[in-house]
Tab-separated table of C-alpha atoms in Angstrom:
chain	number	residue	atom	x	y	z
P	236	UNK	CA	-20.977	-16.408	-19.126
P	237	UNK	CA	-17.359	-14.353	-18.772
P	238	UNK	CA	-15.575	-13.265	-22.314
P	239	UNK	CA	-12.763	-11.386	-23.067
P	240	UNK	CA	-14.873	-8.633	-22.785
P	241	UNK	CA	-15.467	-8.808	-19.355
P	242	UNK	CA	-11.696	-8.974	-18.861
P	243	UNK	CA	-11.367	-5.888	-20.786
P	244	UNK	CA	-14.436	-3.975	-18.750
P	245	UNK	CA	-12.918	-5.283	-15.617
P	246	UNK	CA	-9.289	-3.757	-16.581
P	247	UNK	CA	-11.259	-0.184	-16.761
P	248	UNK	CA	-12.953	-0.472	-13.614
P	249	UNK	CA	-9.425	-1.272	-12.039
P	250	UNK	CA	-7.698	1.801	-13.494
P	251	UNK	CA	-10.873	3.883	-12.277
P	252	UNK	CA	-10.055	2.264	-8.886
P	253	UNK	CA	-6.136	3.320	-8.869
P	254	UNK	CA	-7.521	7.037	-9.195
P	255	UNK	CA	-8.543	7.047	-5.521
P	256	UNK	CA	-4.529	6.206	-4.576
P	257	UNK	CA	-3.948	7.883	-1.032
P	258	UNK	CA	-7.486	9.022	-0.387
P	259	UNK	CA	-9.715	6.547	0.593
P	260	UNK	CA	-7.591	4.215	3.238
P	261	UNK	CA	-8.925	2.158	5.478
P	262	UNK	CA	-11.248	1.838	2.947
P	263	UNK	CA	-10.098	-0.078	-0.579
P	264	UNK	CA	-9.676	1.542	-3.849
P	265	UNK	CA	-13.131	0.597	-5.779
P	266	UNK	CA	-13.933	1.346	-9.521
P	267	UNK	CA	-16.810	0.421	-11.713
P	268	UNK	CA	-18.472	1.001	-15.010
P	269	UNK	CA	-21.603	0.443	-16.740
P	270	UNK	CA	-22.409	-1.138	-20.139
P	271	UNK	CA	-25.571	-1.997	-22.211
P	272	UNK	CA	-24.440	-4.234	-25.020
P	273	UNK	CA	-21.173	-2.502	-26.384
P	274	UNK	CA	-22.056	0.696	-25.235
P	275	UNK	CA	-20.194	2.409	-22.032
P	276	UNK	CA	-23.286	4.166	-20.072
P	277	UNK	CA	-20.734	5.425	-16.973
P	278	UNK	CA	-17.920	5.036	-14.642
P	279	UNK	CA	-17.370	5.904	-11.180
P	280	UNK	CA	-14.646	5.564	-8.631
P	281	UNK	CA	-14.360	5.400	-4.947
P	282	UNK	CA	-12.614	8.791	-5.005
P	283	UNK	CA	-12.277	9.626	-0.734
P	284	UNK	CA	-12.631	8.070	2.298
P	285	UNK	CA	-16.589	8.738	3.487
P	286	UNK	CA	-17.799	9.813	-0.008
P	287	UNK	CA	-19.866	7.945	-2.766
P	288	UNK	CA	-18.765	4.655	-3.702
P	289	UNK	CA	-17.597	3.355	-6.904
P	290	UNK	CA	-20.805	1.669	-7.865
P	291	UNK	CA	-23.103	4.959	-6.495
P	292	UNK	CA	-21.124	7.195	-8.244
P	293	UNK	CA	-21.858	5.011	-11.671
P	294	UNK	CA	-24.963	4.654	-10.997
P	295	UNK	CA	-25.607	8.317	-10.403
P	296	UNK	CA	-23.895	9.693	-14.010
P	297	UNK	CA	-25.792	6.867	-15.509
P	298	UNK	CA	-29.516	7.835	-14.365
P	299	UNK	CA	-32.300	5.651	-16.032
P	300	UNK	CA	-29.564	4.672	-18.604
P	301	UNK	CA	-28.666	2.220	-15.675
P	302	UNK	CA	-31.465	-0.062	-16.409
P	303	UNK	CA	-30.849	-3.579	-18.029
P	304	UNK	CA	-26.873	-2.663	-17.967
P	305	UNK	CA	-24.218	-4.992	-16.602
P	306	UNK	CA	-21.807	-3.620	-13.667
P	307	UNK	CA	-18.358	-4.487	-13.404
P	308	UNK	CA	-16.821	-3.327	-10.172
P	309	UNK	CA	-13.207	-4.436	-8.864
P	310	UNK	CA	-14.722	-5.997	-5.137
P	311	UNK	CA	-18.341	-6.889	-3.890
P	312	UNK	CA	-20.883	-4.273	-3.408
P	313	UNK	CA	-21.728	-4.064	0.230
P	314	UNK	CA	-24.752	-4.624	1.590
P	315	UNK	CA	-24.818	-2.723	4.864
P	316	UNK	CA	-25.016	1.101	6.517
P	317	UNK	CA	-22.020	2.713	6.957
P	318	UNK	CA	-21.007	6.450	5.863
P	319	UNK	CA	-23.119	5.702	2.746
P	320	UNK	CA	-25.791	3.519	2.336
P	321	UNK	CA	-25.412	-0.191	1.094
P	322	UNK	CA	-24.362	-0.107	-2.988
P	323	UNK	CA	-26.464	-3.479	-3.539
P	324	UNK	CA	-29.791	-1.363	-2.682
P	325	UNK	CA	-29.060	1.223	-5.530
P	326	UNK	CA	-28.260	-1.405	-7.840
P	327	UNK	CA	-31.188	-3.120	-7.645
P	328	UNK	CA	-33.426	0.134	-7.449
P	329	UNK	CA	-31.083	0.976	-10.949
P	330	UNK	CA	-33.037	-2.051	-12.542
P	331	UNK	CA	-29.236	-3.061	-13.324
P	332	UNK	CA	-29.487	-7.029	-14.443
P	333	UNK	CA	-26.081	-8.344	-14.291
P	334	UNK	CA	-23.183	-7.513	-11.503
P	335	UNK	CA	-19.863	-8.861	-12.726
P	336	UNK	CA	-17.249	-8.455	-9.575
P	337	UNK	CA	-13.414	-9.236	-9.297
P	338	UNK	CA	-13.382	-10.550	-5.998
P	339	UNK	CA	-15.558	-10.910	-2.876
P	340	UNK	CA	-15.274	-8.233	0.239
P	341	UNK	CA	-13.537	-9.861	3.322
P	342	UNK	CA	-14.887	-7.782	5.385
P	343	UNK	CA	-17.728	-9.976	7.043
P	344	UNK	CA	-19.671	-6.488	7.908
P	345	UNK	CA	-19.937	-5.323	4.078
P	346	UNK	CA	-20.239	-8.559	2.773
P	347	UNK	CA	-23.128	-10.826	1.325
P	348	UNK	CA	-24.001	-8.444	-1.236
P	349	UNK	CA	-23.589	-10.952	-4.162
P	350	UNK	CA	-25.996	-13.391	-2.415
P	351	UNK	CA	-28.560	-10.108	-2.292
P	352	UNK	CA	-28.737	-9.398	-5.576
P	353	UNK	CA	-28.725	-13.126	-6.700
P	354	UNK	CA	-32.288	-12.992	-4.314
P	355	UNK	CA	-33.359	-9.925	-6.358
P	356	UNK	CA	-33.061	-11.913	-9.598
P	357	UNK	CA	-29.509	-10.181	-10.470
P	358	UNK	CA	-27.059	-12.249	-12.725
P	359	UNK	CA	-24.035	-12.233	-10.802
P	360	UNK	CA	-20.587	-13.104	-12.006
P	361	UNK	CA	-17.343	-13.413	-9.701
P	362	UNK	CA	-13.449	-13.908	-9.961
P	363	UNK	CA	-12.983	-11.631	-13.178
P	364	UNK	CA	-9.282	-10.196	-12.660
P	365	UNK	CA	-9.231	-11.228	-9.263
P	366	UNK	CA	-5.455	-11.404	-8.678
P	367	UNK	CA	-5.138	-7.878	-9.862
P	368	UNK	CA	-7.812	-6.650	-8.172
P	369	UNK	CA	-6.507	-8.484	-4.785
P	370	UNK	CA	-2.981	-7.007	-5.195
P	371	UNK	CA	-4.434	-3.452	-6.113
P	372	UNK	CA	-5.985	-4.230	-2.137
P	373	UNK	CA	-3.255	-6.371	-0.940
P	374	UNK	CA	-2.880	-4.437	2.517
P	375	UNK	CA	-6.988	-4.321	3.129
P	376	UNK	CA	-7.105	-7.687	1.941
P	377	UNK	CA	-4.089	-8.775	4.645
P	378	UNK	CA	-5.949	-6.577	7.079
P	379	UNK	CA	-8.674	-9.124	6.887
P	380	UNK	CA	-6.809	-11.767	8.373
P	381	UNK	CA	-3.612	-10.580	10.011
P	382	UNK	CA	-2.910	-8.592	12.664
P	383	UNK	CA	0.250	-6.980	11.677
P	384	UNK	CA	0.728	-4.246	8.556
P	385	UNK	CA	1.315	-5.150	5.339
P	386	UNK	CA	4.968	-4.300	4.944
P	387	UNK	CA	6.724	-3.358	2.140
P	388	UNK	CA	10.384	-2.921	2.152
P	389	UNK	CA	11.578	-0.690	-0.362
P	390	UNK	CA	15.092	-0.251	-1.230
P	391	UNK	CA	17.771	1.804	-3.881
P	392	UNK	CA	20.607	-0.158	-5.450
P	393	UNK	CA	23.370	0.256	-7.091
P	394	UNK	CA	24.137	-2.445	-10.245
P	395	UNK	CA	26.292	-4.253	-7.626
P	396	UNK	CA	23.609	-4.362	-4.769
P	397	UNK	CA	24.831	-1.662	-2.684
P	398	UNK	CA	23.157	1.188	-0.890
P	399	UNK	CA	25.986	3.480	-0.459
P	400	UNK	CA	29.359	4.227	-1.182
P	401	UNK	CA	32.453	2.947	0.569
P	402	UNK	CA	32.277	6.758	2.206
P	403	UNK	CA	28.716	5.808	3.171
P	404	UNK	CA	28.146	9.605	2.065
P	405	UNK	CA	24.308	10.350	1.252
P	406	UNK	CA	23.027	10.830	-1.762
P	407	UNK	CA	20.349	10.113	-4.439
P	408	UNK	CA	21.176	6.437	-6.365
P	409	UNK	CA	18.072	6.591	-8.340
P	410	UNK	CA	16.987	9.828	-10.639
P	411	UNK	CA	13.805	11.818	-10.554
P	412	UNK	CA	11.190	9.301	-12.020
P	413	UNK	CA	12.202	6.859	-9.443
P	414	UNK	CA	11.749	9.287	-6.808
P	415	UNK	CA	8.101	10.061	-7.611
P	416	UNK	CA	7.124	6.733	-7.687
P	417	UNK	CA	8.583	6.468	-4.203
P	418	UNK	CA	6.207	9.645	-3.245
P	419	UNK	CA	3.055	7.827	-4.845
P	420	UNK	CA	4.411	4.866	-2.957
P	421	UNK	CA	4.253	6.429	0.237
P	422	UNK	CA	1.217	7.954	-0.400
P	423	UNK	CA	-0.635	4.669	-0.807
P	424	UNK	CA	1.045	3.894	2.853
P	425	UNK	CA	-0.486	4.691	6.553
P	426	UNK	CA	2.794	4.605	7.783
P	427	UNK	CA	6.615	4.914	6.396
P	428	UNK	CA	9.474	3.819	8.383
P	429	UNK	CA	13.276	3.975	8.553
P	430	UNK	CA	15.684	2.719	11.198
P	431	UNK	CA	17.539	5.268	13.439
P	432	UNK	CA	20.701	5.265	11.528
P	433	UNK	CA	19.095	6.556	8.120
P	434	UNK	CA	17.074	8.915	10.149
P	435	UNK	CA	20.174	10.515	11.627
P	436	UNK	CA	22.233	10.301	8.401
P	437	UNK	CA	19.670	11.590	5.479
P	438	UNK	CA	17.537	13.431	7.684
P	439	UNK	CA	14.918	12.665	5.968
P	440	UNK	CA	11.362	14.513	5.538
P	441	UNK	CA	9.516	11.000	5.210
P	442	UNK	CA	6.668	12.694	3.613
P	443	UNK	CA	4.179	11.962	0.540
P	444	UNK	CA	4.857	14.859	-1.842
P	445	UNK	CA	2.090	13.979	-4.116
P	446	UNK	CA	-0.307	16.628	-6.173
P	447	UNK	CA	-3.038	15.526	-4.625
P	448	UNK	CA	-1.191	14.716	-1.330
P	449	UNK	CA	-2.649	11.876	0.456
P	450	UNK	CA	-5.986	12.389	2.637
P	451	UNK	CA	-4.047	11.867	5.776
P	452	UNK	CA	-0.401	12.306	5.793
P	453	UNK	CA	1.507	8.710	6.486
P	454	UNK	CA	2.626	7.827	10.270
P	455	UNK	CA	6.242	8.348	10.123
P	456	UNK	CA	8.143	6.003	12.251
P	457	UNK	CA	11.597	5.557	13.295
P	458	UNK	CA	12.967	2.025	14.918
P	459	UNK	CA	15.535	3.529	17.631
P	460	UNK	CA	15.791	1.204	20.390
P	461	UNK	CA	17.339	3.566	22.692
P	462	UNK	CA	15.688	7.136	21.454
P	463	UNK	CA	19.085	8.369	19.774
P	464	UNK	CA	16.462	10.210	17.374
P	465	UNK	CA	18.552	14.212	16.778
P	466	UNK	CA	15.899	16.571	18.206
P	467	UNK	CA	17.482	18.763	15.916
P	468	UNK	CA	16.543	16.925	12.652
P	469	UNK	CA	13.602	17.848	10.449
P	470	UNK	CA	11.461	14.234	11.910
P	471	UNK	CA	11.472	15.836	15.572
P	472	UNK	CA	11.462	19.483	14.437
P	473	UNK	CA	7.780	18.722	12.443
P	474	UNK	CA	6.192	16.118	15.011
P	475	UNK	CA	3.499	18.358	15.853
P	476	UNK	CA	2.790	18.782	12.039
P	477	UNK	CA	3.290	15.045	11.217
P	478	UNK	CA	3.039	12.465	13.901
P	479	UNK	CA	6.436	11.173	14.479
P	480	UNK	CA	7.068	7.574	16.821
P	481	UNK	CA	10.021	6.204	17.567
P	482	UNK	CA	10.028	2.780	18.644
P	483	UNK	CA	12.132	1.770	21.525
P	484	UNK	CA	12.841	-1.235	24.099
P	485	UNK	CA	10.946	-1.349	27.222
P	486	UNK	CA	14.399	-0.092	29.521
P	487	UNK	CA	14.003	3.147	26.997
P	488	UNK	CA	13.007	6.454	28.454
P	489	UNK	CA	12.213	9.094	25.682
P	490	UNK	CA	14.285	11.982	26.126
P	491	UNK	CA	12.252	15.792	27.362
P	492	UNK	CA	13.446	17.261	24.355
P	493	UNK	CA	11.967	14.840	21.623
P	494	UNK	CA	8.673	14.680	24.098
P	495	UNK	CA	8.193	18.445	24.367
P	496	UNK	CA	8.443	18.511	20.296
P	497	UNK	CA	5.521	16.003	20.086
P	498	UNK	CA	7.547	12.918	19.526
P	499	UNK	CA	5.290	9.856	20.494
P	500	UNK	CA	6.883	6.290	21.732
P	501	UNK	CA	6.321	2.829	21.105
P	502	UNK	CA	7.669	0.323	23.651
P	503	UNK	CA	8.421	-2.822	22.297
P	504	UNK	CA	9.903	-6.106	22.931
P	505	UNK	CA	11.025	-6.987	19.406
P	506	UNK	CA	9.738	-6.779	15.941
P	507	UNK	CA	6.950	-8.257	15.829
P	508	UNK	CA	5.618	-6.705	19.030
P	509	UNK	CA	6.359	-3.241	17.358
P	510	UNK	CA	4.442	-4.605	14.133
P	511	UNK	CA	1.176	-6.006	16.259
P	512	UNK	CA	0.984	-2.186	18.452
P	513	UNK	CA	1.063	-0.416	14.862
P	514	UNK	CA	-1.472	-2.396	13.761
P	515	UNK	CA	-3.432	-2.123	16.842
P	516	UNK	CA	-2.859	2.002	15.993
P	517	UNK	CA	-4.897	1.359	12.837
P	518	UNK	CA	-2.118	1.421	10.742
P	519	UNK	CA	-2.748	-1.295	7.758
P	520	UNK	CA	0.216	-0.565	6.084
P	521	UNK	CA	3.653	0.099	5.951
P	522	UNK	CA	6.671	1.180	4.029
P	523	UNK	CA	9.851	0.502	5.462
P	524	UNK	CA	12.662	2.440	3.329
P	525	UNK	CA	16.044	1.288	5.447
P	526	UNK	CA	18.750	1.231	6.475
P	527	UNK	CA	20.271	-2.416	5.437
P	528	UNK	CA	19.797	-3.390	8.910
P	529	UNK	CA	16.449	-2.651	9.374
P	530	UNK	CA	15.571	-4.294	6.222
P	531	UNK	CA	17.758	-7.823	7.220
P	532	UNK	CA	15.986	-7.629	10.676
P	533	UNK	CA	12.599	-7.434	8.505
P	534	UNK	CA	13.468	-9.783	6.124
P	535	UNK	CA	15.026	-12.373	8.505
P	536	UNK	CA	11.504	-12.358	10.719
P	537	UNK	CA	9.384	-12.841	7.901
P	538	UNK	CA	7.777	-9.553	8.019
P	539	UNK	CA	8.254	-8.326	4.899
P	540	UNK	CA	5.032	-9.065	1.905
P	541	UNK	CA	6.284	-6.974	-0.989
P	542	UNK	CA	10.007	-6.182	-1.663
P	543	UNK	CA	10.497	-3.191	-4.418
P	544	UNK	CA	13.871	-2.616	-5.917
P	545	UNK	CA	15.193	0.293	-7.441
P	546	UNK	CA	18.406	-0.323	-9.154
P	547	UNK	CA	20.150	2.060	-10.609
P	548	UNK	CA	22.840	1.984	-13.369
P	549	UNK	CA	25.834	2.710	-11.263
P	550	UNK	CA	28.598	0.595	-9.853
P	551	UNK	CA	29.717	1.851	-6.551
P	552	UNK	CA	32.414	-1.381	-5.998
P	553	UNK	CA	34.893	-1.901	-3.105
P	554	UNK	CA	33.835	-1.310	0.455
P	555	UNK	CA	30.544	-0.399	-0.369
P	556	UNK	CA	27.833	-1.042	1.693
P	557	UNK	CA	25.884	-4.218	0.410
P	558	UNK	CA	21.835	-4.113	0.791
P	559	UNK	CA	21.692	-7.223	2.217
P	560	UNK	CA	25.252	-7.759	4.180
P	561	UNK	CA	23.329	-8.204	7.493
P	562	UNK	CA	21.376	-11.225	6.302
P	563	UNK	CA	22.787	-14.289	7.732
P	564	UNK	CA	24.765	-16.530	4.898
P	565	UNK	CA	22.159	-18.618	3.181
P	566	UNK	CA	22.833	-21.759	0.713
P	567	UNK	CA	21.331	-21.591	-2.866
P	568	UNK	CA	19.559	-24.705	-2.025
P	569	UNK	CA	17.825	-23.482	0.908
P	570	UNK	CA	17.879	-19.748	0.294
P	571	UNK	CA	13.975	-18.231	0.480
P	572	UNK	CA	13.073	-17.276	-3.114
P	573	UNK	CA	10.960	-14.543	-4.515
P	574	UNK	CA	8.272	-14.210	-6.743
P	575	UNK	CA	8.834	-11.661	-9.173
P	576	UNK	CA	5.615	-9.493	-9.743
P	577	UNK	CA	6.346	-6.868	-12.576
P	578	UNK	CA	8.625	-4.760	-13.714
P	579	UNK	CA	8.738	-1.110	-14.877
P	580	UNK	CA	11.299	1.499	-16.536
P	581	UNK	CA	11.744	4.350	-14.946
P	582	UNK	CA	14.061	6.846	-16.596
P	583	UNK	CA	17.395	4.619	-16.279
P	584	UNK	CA	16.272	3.145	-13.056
P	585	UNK	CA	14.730	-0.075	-13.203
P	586	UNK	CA	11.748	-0.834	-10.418
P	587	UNK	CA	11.270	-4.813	-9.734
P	588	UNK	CA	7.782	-5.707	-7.161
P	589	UNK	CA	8.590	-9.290	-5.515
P	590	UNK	CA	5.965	-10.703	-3.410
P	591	UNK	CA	7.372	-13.490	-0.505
P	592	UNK	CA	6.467	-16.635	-0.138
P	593	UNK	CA	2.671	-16.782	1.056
P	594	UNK	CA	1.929	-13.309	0.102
């Protein structure tokens, strides 16, 4: 029968599972612990793609202490080969008698491991924290049953919704704690994107400076429907380090210079053609960071699954470029709401998480 302590156990497996942030895509971030009575036996954590999971790597620093515990772990032990070999096997060899687990695996491949350990005589409990541990997951999760990324659209604001000046001159909005979080951001990403104006304005690096950086550095993408991409800015200038695409229309030829750098194209018809060939490219999920209209064109097709604001406590005022002043007039009454997920202080900056409607 679930307690409060189960909730609690649960809560540590999930912040063992947030220490494999960046590293372990297209896998999901995984994190379990052991207990016998009140006593904590071990932890583990899926720490990299292709190394031990969460529940081995418990089961391993617990030893013969394993025996007659109860694991919690944040998604369903598998029960098949792949890199390692199925977690449901070492938990039964562990003697381990209960399995408590937030949420079942969607991948039909790993799953059925609850229904294996049920046959070994294993008390199994499920659902415990299973909205947090599906939004730790959200993108694998979506991956499941989708086949575009999960998008998040991540944006800077002023107090009075803009993301410039009236000068539309560059510069940071948000201060330094913001600005990490958008690093860890992107390094929980496969792929970050901007549209061609930001690209050519900011000149941006679009790069996860994390300590430890991500296991593979994020797709960096740039929607330019007719290759206007500066062969002279940092994006084109590192291709060859960091894959670079730039997504064009079909009547698009990329230019020799961005081609000889390493710049890769993307032909696509519209949006959602763009979002189905990323997908198709492995890429689970992305972070689009602007311009405005990149992020109405998102917005207005339904693409986007998380929006994160940063506002920041300035008022840039007249003639200042509005977030969302490419979004088609709406009516209160029929305007599509948001769901707001959390909040969080960062600095002076304030970061919001929304989720859409259906996500």
């Amino acid at each position: 029968m679930v307690d409060s302590r189960d909730e609690a156990r649960m809560d540590e497996a999930l912040a063992l599972a947030r220490r494999g942030w960046g590293q372990t895509s297209p896998n999901p971030l995984v994190g379990a612990v052991l207990y016998r009575g009140d006593d904590k036996i071990s932890e583990g954590f899926h720490a990299r793609f292709g190394e031990a999971h969460a529940e081995a790597s418990a089961i391993a620093s617990a030893g013969g202490r394993a025996e007659g515990s109860t694991l919690y772990v944040t998604l369903e032990p598998c029960a098949h080969h792949g890199k390692t070999p199925p977690c449901v096997d070492a938990i039964i060899a562990a003697g381990i008698s209960r399995v408590v687990a937030a949420v079942r695996d969607p991948n039909p491949v790993a799953a059925g491991g609850l229904e294996k350990l049920r046959a070994a005589g294993v008390e199994v409990d499920l659902g415990v924290r299973e909205a947090d541990a599906r939004e730790l997951n959200s993108a694998f999760f979506h991956a499941a049953n989708s086949s575009r990324p999960w998008v998040t659209l991540k944006l800077a604001l002023s107090l009075d919704g803009a993301v410039t000046g009236a000068e539309r001159e560059s510069g940071w909005l948000t201060g330094e704690e913001s600005r990490r979080e958008v690093q860890r951001l992107r390094a929980g990403s496969d792929a970050i994107a901007v549209g061609v104006q930001t690209a050519i304005a900011d000149d941006p690096q679009l790069t996860a400076r994390t300590d430890p950086p991500p296991r593979v550095a994020p797709l960096r993408i740039v929607f330019d429907r007719n290759a206007r991409l500066s062969a002279q800015g940092q994006l084109a200038r590192t291709a060859r380090q960091i894959p670079t695409v730039v997504i064009t229309t079909p009547s698009t030829q990329l230019p020799a210079d961005l081609e000889n750098l390493g710049v890769q194209q993307i032909v696509a018809e519209d949006l959602d053609g763009a979002l189905h060939e990323l997908r198709s490219r492995g890429v689970i999920s992305l972070m689009v960071e602007g311009g405005a209209g990149l992020a109405a064109s998102f917005l207005a097709s339904g693409f986007v699954d998380r929006l994160v604001i940063f506002r920041a406590p300035v008022i840039l005022g007249g003639g200042s470029l509005g977030a969302f002043s490419a979004i088609a007039p709406q009516e209160v009454d029929r305007a599509p709401r948001f769901t707001l997920l959390r909040t969080q202080a960062l600095g002076d900056d304030v970061m919001s998480v929304y989720a859409t409607r259906g996500s």
